Amino acid sequence: MVNKKEEIVELANNLRWEVGGNFHDSLMESIYKEAGDIVKKTVRKKDEKHAFGFDKKLDKIVTNKWTGFPIMFILLAIVFWITVQGSNYPSQLLSSLLVGDLYETLKGFSHSLAIPQWIDGLLIDGGYLAMAWVISVMLPPMAIFFPLFTLLEDFGYLPRVAFNMDSLFRKAGAHGKQALTMSMGFGCNAAGVIATRVIDSPRERLIAIITNNFSLCNGRWPTQILIATIFIGGLVPANLAGIISAGAVVGVAVLGVVLSLITSWGLSKTVLKGEASTFNLELPPYRPPRVLQTLYTSLIDRTLIVLWRAIVFAFPAGLVIWSVANIHIDGISLADYFINWIDPFAILIGLNGIILLAYVIAIPANEIVIPTILMLTVVHFGLHGVGAGAGVMFQTDSLSATKQLLEAGGWTVLTGVNLMLFSLLHNPCSTTIYTIYEETKSIKWTALSTFLPIVMGIVLCFLVAQIWQLF
Amino acid sequence: MNSFNANCENCPVHNANNLVKLGIDMKDFDFVIALAGNPNTGKSTVFNALTGLRQHTGNWPGKTVTRAEGGFEFNGHKYKIVDLPGTYSLLSTSTDEEVARNFILFGQPDVTVIVADATRLERNLNLILQVLEITDRAVLCLNLMDEAERNGIEIDIRTLSKELGIPVVPTAARQKEGIPDLLQYIDEVATGKYKCKPRRIKKRDPKLQKAIKLLSNELKQLFPNLPNTEWVALRLLEGDQEIIKAIKTGELEHLERTELLSNASDSIKKEKVTI
Amino acid sequence: MNPQTALLIFGMGMLLVMFLFYPEKGIYYRWKKAILSTERVLIEDALKHLYDCEYRKVNCTLQSIAGNLEISSDKAAKLVQRLESLRLITSENSNLFLTPDGRSYALRVIRVHRLWEKFLADETSVPEIDWHTQAELKEHKLTPAQANALAAKIGNPVIDPHGDPIPTSEGNLPEHVGVLLTTLKTNDVAIITHIEDEPKTIYSQIIALGLHPGMQIRVIENSQTRIVFDAEGDEKILAPSFAANITVELIRDEEEIQKEFNTLSNLKPGEKAEVIRISNALRGQQRRRLMDLGVVPGTIISAEMVNPSGDLIAYRIKDAVIALRKNQTDHIFVKNIEDND
Ligand SMILES: Nc1nc2c(ncn2[C@@H]2O[C@H](COP(=O)(O)OP(=O)(O)O)[C@@H](O)[C@H]2O)c(=O)[nH]1
Ligand SMILES: [Mg+2]
């Protein structure tokens, strides 16, 4: 019996020589021949000319030489505009609720129970606060952005965007669909990385994953806007400040897109040169989107899952943030040790030790980088009258107060500019890193996606700082 | 417009009470159903209509979820349903196709429901014919019938069913049309009331034909009850490791035995499943 | 630190990195190559060379080994001694021959080499010109068991991408068939079955012409100085010394000769065509995916629309609208058909 089994396998091995290498081709031909026969007997098309007439007409417009791109940019602009406008109010509400009222209540509660101060600090000032911060900044824009995007997807418009953009991405060695995963990245890089599943070519998918971090995500926009308003807007007369600082933020985002294309090109020519690559882009028929179902699934599938991961990572980060500011060795806090140690290097690249420390410990979410920087600045320089205590993240009430505080921490225009660059070019947040690992199942690609932007950021900040000082 | 199932609007199977959506509660199921199909044909929509779950659906030919499972109860039988990755074919080495192929062969679903796009039947037939090579218990869910009708595409369901040798159910899953018929046929095939006679592909290349005949004759001697020797022979030629392993370890014999089991009573079936 | 010094140090650092890691010339690359050229590698390369001589029915000597492996005669002599003591080769008036053990060893190495080339061709995007080089490194690294696993993974192929047969794990290999391109007469039609991948300089020029196994050619002129032929619609010219590296098989059956070489990429929006064949230049995943989508001989395809930049065309293939890039449609042969509705 066993011999017989081996014999069959052996027979197959020998037959393979006779059949030749290309029998797969002839098999596919047989299958399609048969399919054709069946279709001939069973399918009748009336009026083939006018079938899918609506699709054809709409496609003429959205892929037209003159109207294709404007329609695309207007639609994307509308999505972003609704997201920004729509999330303002809920964000404030959530913030005053979670970071304000609930925080106070929790503090009061723990005081009434006489819980030891360090436990109270660690859990409430550290863990809880970081979590609350992330939720209030992250949830509203995501809950608006993703459903809108999903509606466009459900309608069938997104593949047309890929079709329109493919020329540019092909030149960068990437897939047209990367235009979409990049756009998703502007909402959230982790969601952008998940969205790369629609790219079915292995190499182009990896490229899209590794470069997604160059899309300035929703967690980084507030940082950009704040710093640009303070440092760049401050350079010009008040009536121009708004437009110039907005221009600077957009400039950074565009720089991100350009770097993402350049990096894609570089990757496709070097480390990813050998990965398999195929291309086909199916343009499905348009379908009326189902609004309610879309709202539900995009909330569950994208927003909540990403949010959940952020919370899981944010809580421990809050613990660390509080600890480094509160654990002292020989009277010096851990934070100060690190800041003093890294400061010379940080100055060399036009930043400071506090910023680097903030980026290290706030790795779970870009949203808490600025509050962490403010807290560390107050603690490190022993400033009085501001802040909420060691290890407690906070926001100031006004721009000018933030500006004063940062200047007291030794910030210059160069620090501001470099922070904007570094905020664009540093490691992805831990949620995104984790997602990249989940999607690629490869330590190598996860490490590359993590360290490539950091190295680029350090080099760019260094060059800017040194050249700045030349003049 | 909904002519394709209007004729049966008030027959008993259309009583929605017969369908109990179980969501992800899949304990003690009697039958396993696999859901196969090209990407973007409405597989997830069918899955959701059957289970009451809300898998992400999207108008994108690309995978959004890897594998989903759910359950429902119909006519007193509990079903577990597995949404396989959407693929264009089952012949290549890509992970998606491997998962789908191996599940249909080794997972031994009691029914494989193939969801096809009625507006692109010819291309979908590529996958349909391949699935029919592997299994002889399948139902074709001809979805997106509303789109087909809107665009003047008429499909002769009865002839198609005769050609393929399996039940063909026209549906518009998004509007939940045709789902009751689909359930009915799933039930009939699962319980063995409906005997499928799946169409098998005629290999036109004489050299390939000869090789497959030779191999499948050998296989028939070794595994007399194996229903799909030609497919196994083909996979052997392609050097499919799973198949070679299954031959060497005798797992294929196991497949033929359960082939017999499926005709036996439900209670035996249940035992097999819970082991 | 003042900015000048900082930038200077940075610049020097970058230069150092370049110096260390520059592809092919950098120190790291050379060092890696050096540690790879161990005794095992020399032995295996020598056996391969001897097998090649045997297959082509020419004589092999110590000198030819030295030349082929790019080592000194002294070193080659030592190597030959070592091979003889291992009973892998024997010598007879300065001609060297493989023993049965040596032959089966050589075949094992060749098997890995060709399997790896097939893997690179089908499952990766490594450029054609690098297949051989990478396989040269890989062939010394895989154990027979690993080679079998690799073969299984890629479907136990029988022919490598250069058209050479891949030895089975038992070391079987079919007879050498085909004739050299140089032997063809005017108007002969043939299929390329093999392109010799060594030396690299000649090989790179042949593939730069876009020639590949599976391609149909028709000889236009064959003289002392050059061979002119039509390769699937394009005229190519080769010097006889280059053409001698190409093996072909004559097509005698008039039916099998393909006469039209219009490609899908020439189809303008609104036009229709029928697929005749997918060129062998589309391999592996790319080829399979196209066939899955219904691009098989006999399929009617119409060009549907062009993207705004004018370089991506969407086609209607079996009722689905699918955009394909030019680098694919260039390799799909079609014949135009009149639109008569
Ligand atoms: N008009 C219509 N649209 C449908 C039908 N079934 C599914 N769809 C839509 O087709 C698209 C793809 O569906 P989905 O279930 O995600 O397909 P899958 O990729 O096969 O899982 C979605 O936009 C669905 O809303 C149907 O019967 N009629
Ligand atoms: Mg789906």
mmCIF file of C-alpha atoms in Angstrom, chain A residues 10 13-14 16-17 20-22 24-26 28-29 32 45 48-49 51-52 56 59-60 62-66 68-69 160 162-171 173-176 200 202-204 272-284 348 459 462-463 465-467 469-470, chain C residues 1-4 6-7 10 14 120 122-127 130 134 155-159 165-168 170 172-174 278 280 285-297 299 304-314 316 318-325 327-328 339 341:
data_model
loop_
_atom_site.group_PDB
_atom_site.id
_atom_site.type_symbol
_atom_site.label_atom_id
_atom_site.label_comp_id
_atom_site.label_asym_id
_atom_site.label_seq_id
_atom_site.Cartn_x
_atom_site.Cartn_y
_atom_site.Cartn_z
ATOM 1 C CA GLU A 10 6.659 9.197 -8.589
ATOM 2 C CA ASN A 13 6.890 13.459 -11.231
ATOM 3 C CA ASN A 14 7.729 11.609 -14.410
ATOM 4 C CA ARG A 16 5.469 16.244 -15.609
ATOM 5 C CA TRP A 17 8.318 15.948 -18.124
ATOM 6 C CA GLY A 20 5.748 20.057 -20.358
ATOM 7 C CA GLY A 21 6.059 23.193 -18.308
ATOM 8 C CA ASN A 22 3.105 25.055 -19.727
ATOM 9 C CA HIS A 24 -1.291 25.448 -16.718
ATOM 10 C CA ASP A 25 -1.807 27.669 -19.771
ATOM 11 C CA SER A 26 -3.621 24.998 -21.701
ATOM 12 C CA MET A 28 -6.856 27.752 -18.362
ATOM 13 C CA GLU A 29 -7.709 27.752 -22.034
ATOM 14 C CA TYR A 32 -12.436 29.375 -20.536
ATOM 15 C CA LYS A 45 -27.690 40.313 -23.737
ATOM 16 C CA GLU A 48 -25.453 45.624 -25.249
ATOM 17 C CA LYS A 49 -24.622 49.127 -26.450
ATOM 18 C CA ALA A 51 -25.662 48.376 -20.844
ATOM 19 C CA PHE A 52 -23.849 50.123 -18.019
ATOM 20 C CA LYS A 56 -19.690 54.687 -18.889
ATOM 21 C CA ASP A 59 -16.381 57.280 -16.022
ATOM 22 C CA LYS A 60 -15.941 59.629 -18.961
ATOM 23 C CA VAL A 62 -14.211 61.308 -13.617
ATOM 24 C CA THR A 63 -11.335 60.057 -15.742
ATOM 25 C CA ASN A 64 -11.387 62.916 -18.206
ATOM 26 C CA LYS A 65 -8.195 64.787 -18.940
ATOM 27 C CA TRP A 66 -9.630 68.097 -17.777
ATOM 28 C CA GLY A 68 -10.667 64.022 -13.664
ATOM 29 C CA PHE A 69 -8.146 65.621 -11.341
ATOM 30 C CA ARG A 160 -11.111 55.537 -10.344
ATOM 31 C CA ALA A 162 -6.249 54.858 -8.406
ATOM 32 C CA PHE A 163 -6.763 54.785 -12.170
ATOM 33 C CA ASN A 164 -6.182 58.516 -12.466
ATOM 34 C CA MET A 165 -3.159 58.585 -10.184
ATOM 35 C CA ASP A 166 -1.420 55.506 -11.482
ATOM 36 C CA SER A 167 0.923 57.322 -13.847
ATOM 37 C CA LEU A 168 2.540 59.222 -11.024
ATOM 38 C CA PHE A 169 2.788 56.187 -8.787
ATOM 39 C CA ARG A 170 4.060 53.953 -11.527
ATOM 40 C CA LYS A 171 6.969 56.312 -12.014
ATOM 41 C CA GLY A 173 7.645 52.234 -8.612
ATOM 42 C CA ALA A 174 4.338 52.001 -6.759
ATOM 43 C CA HIS A 175 0.709 51.059 -7.398
ATOM 44 C CA GLY A 176 -2.019 53.592 -8.219
ATOM 45 C CA ASP A 200 -2.650 42.666 -4.393
ATOM 46 C CA PRO A 202 3.381 41.995 -2.968
ATOM 47 C CA ARG A 203 6.061 44.545 -3.750
ATOM 48 C CA GLU A 204 3.753 47.510 -4.216
ATOM 49 C CA LEU A 272 12.300 45.738 -2.579
ATOM 50 C CA LYS A 273 13.710 45.298 -6.062
ATOM 51 C CA GLY A 274 13.252 41.563 -5.986
ATOM 52 C CA GLU A 275 9.766 41.332 -4.500
ATOM 53 C CA ALA A 276 7.159 39.997 -6.889
ATOM 54 C CA SER A 277 5.102 42.586 -8.689
ATOM 55 C CA THR A 278 1.906 42.328 -10.708
ATOM 56 C CA PHE A 279 -0.574 44.900 -11.806
ATOM 57 C CA ASN A 280 -4.255 44.902 -12.544
ATOM 58 C CA LEU A 281 -6.809 47.386 -11.454
ATOM 59 C CA GLU A 282 -10.412 46.428 -11.757
ATOM 60 C CA LEU A 283 -12.919 49.251 -12.077
ATOM 61 C CA PRO A 284 -16.130 47.855 -10.600
ATOM 62 C CA LEU A 348 23.047 69.345 17.082
ATOM 63 C CA VAL A 459 19.491 63.791 8.887
ATOM 64 C CA PHE A 462 20.640 68.112 11.285
ATOM 65 C CA LEU A 463 21.143 69.650 7.864
ATOM 66 C CA ALA A 465 20.000 73.184 11.850
ATOM 67 C CA GLN A 466 23.590 73.429 10.655
ATOM 68 C CA ILE A 467 22.813 75.315 7.471
ATOM 69 C CA GLN A 469 23.443 78.407 11.746
ATOM 70 C CA LEU A 470 25.774 79.073 8.836
ATOM 71 C CA MET C 1 30.585 72.640 17.579
ATOM 72 C CA ASN C 2 30.414 75.148 14.767
ATOM 73 C CA PRO C 3 28.251 74.358 11.770
ATOM 74 C CA GLN C 4 31.132 74.067 9.291
ATOM 75 C CA ALA C 6 29.537 69.571 11.889
ATOM 76 C CA LEU C 7 28.637 69.537 8.208
ATOM 77 C CA PHE C 10 28.660 64.614 8.398
ATOM 78 C CA MET C 14 28.350 59.787 4.385
ATOM 79 C CA LEU C 120 13.530 34.224 -9.217
ATOM 80 C CA ASP C 122 8.398 33.350 -11.443
ATOM 81 C CA GLU C 123 8.021 34.482 -7.888
ATOM 82 C CA THR C 124 10.087 37.652 -7.703
ATOM 83 C CA SER C 125 10.870 40.745 -9.721
ATOM 84 C CA VAL C 126 14.622 40.259 -9.705
ATOM 85 C CA PRO C 127 15.784 41.491 -13.124
ATOM 86 C CA ASP C 130 20.729 39.092 -12.072
ATOM 87 C CA GLN C 134 22.200 35.143 -7.591
ATOM 88 C CA GLY C 155 5.377 23.404 -8.384
ATOM 89 C CA ASN C 156 8.275 21.080 -9.298
ATOM 90 C CA PRO C 157 9.187 22.865 -12.533
ATOM 91 C CA VAL C 158 10.897 20.952 -15.306
ATOM 92 C CA ILE C 159 12.400 23.778 -17.351
ATOM 93 C CA PRO C 165 15.896 21.257 -18.172
ATOM 94 C CA ILE C 166 16.092 21.052 -14.392
ATOM 95 C CA PRO C 167 17.649 17.779 -13.186
ATOM 96 C CA THR C 168 15.297 15.740 -11.002
ATOM 97 C CA GLU C 170 17.572 11.613 -8.695
ATOM 98 C CA ASN C 172 17.906 12.568 -14.367
ATOM 99 C CA LEU C 173 18.129 14.926 -17.259
ATOM 100 C CA PRO C 174 16.650 14.613 -20.740
ATOM 101 C CA ILE C 278 0.527 35.693 -24.129
ATOM 102 C CA ASN C 280 6.558 34.036 -22.459
ATOM 103 C CA GLN C 285 2.227 35.452 -10.923
ATOM 104 C CA GLN C 286 1.752 38.090 -13.597
ATOM 105 C CA ARG C 287 0.898 35.536 -16.224
ATOM 106 C CA ARG C 288 -1.380 33.514 -13.970
ATOM 107 C CA ARG C 289 -3.278 36.571 -12.843
ATOM 108 C CA LEU C 290 -3.870 37.722 -16.406
ATOM 109 C CA MET C 291 -5.202 34.303 -17.344
ATOM 110 C CA ASP C 292 -7.420 34.219 -14.263
ATOM 111 C CA LEU C 293 -8.935 37.483 -15.403
ATOM 112 C CA GLY C 294 -9.774 35.869 -18.716
ATOM 113 C CA VAL C 295 -6.862 36.924 -20.901
ATOM 114 C CA VAL C 296 -6.517 33.640 -22.808
ATOM 115 C CA PRO C 297 -6.317 32.917 -26.528
ATOM 116 C CA THR C 299 -10.859 36.217 -25.657
ATOM 117 C CA GLU C 304 -12.487 51.161 -22.965
ATOM 118 C CA MET C 305 -10.896 54.312 -21.569
ATOM 119 C CA VAL C 306 -7.638 56.104 -20.946
ATOM 120 C CA ASN C 307 -6.603 57.804 -17.729
ATOM 121 C CA PRO C 308 -6.034 61.574 -17.661
ATOM 122 C CA SER C 309 -2.273 61.259 -18.141
ATOM 123 C CA GLY C 310 -2.908 59.083 -21.162
ATOM 124 C CA ASP C 311 -0.672 56.176 -20.156
ATOM 125 C CA LEU C 312 -2.993 53.690 -18.526
ATOM 126 C CA ILE C 313 -5.762 52.019 -20.467
ATOM 127 C CA ALA C 314 -8.740 50.180 -19.048
ATOM 128 C CA ARG C 316 -13.252 45.394 -21.134
ATOM 129 C CA LYS C 318 -15.169 39.271 -20.260
ATOM 130 C CA ASP C 319 -17.528 42.059 -19.166
ATOM 131 C CA ALA C 320 -15.249 43.448 -16.474
ATOM 132 C CA VAL C 321 -13.349 46.713 -16.830
ATOM 133 C CA ILE C 322 -9.714 46.182 -15.930
ATOM 134 C CA ALA C 323 -6.790 48.570 -16.286
ATOM 135 C CA LEU C 324 -3.508 47.018 -17.408
ATOM 136 C CA ARG C 325 -0.124 48.705 -17.710
ATOM 137 C CA ASN C 327 4.589 46.694 -19.741
ATOM 138 C CA GLN C 328 1.991 43.910 -19.661
ATOM 139 C CA ASP C 339 -16.589 46.166 -34.681
ATOM 140 C CA ASP C 341 -22.476 46.223 -34.211
#
